[in-house]
Coordinates of C-alpha atoms in Angstrom, one line a residue:
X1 CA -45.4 51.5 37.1
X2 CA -49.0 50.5 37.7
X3 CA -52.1 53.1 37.2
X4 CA -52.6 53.4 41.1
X5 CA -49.1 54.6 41.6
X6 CA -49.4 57.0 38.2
X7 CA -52.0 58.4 39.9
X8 CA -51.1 58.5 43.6
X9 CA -47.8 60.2 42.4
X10 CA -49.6 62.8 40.7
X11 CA -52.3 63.9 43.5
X12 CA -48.7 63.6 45.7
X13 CA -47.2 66.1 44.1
X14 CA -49.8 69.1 43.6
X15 CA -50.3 68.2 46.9
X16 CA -47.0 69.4 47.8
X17 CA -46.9 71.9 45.0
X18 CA -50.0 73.9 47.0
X19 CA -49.6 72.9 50.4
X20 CA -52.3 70.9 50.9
X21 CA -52.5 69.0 54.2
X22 CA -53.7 64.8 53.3
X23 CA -56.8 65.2 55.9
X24 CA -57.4 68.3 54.1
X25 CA -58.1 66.2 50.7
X26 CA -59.3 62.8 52.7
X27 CA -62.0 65.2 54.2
X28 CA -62.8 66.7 50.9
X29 CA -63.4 62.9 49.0
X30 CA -64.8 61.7 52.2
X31 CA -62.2 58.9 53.0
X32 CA -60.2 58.4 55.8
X33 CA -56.4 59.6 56.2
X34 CA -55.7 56.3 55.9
X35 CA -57.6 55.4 52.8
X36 CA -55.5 58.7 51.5
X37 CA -52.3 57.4 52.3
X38 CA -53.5 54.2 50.4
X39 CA -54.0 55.9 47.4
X40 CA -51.2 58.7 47.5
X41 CA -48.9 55.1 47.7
X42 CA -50.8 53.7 45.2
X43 CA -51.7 50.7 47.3
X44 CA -55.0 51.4 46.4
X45 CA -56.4 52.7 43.2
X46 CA -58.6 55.9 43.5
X47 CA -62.1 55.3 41.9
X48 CA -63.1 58.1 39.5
X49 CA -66.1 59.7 41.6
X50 CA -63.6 60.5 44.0
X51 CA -60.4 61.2 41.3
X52 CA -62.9 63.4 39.7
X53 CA -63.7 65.8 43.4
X54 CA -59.8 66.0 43.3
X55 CA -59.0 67.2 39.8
X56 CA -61.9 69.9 40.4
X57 CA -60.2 70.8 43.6
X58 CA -56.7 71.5 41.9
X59 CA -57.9 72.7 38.9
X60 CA -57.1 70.2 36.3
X61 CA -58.1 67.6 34.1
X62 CA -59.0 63.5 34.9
X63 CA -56.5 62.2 32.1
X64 CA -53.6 64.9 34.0
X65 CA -53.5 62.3 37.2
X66 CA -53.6 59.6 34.3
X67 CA -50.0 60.9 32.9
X68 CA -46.7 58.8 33.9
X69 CA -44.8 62.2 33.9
X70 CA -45.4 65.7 33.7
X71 CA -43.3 68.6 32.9
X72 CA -43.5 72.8 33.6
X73 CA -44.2 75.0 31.0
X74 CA -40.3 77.0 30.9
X75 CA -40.2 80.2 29.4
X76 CA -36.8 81.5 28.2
X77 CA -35.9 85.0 27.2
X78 CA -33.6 85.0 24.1
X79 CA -33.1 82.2 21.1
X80 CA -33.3 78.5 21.7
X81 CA -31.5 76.1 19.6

């Protein structure tokens, strides 16, 4: 999977984790909603002014949105084996 798509899957899914609209974060970078869709598809790759505004906006780190795949903290009550 190329870098652009790593990436554009990543911003996707917080995206959808906390509601957040595509104009919302196309305003925020200063892009077009069409320039967003580029890079939430990975058509495009996201330069790292712009990657930075968006991992300051959800809270996280640059190398997160770098990461093929990313899994939840689980907490379980009782023994694991």
């Amino acid at each position: 999977m190329s870098l652009a798509k790593v990436i554009g899957n990543n911003i996707h899914a917080l995206m959808k984790k906390q509601n957040v609209k595509i104009k919302q974060l196309a305003d925020l970078i200063g892009v077009t909603r069409q320039t967003m869709t580029k890079y939430l598809e990975g058509e495009v790759i996201i330069d790292s002014e712009k990657l930075f505004k968006i991992a300051e906006f959800f809270g996280k780190p640059l190398d997160y949105f770098l990461e093929n795949k990313h899994e939840e903290m689980a907490f379980y009550s009782g023994l694991m084996f």
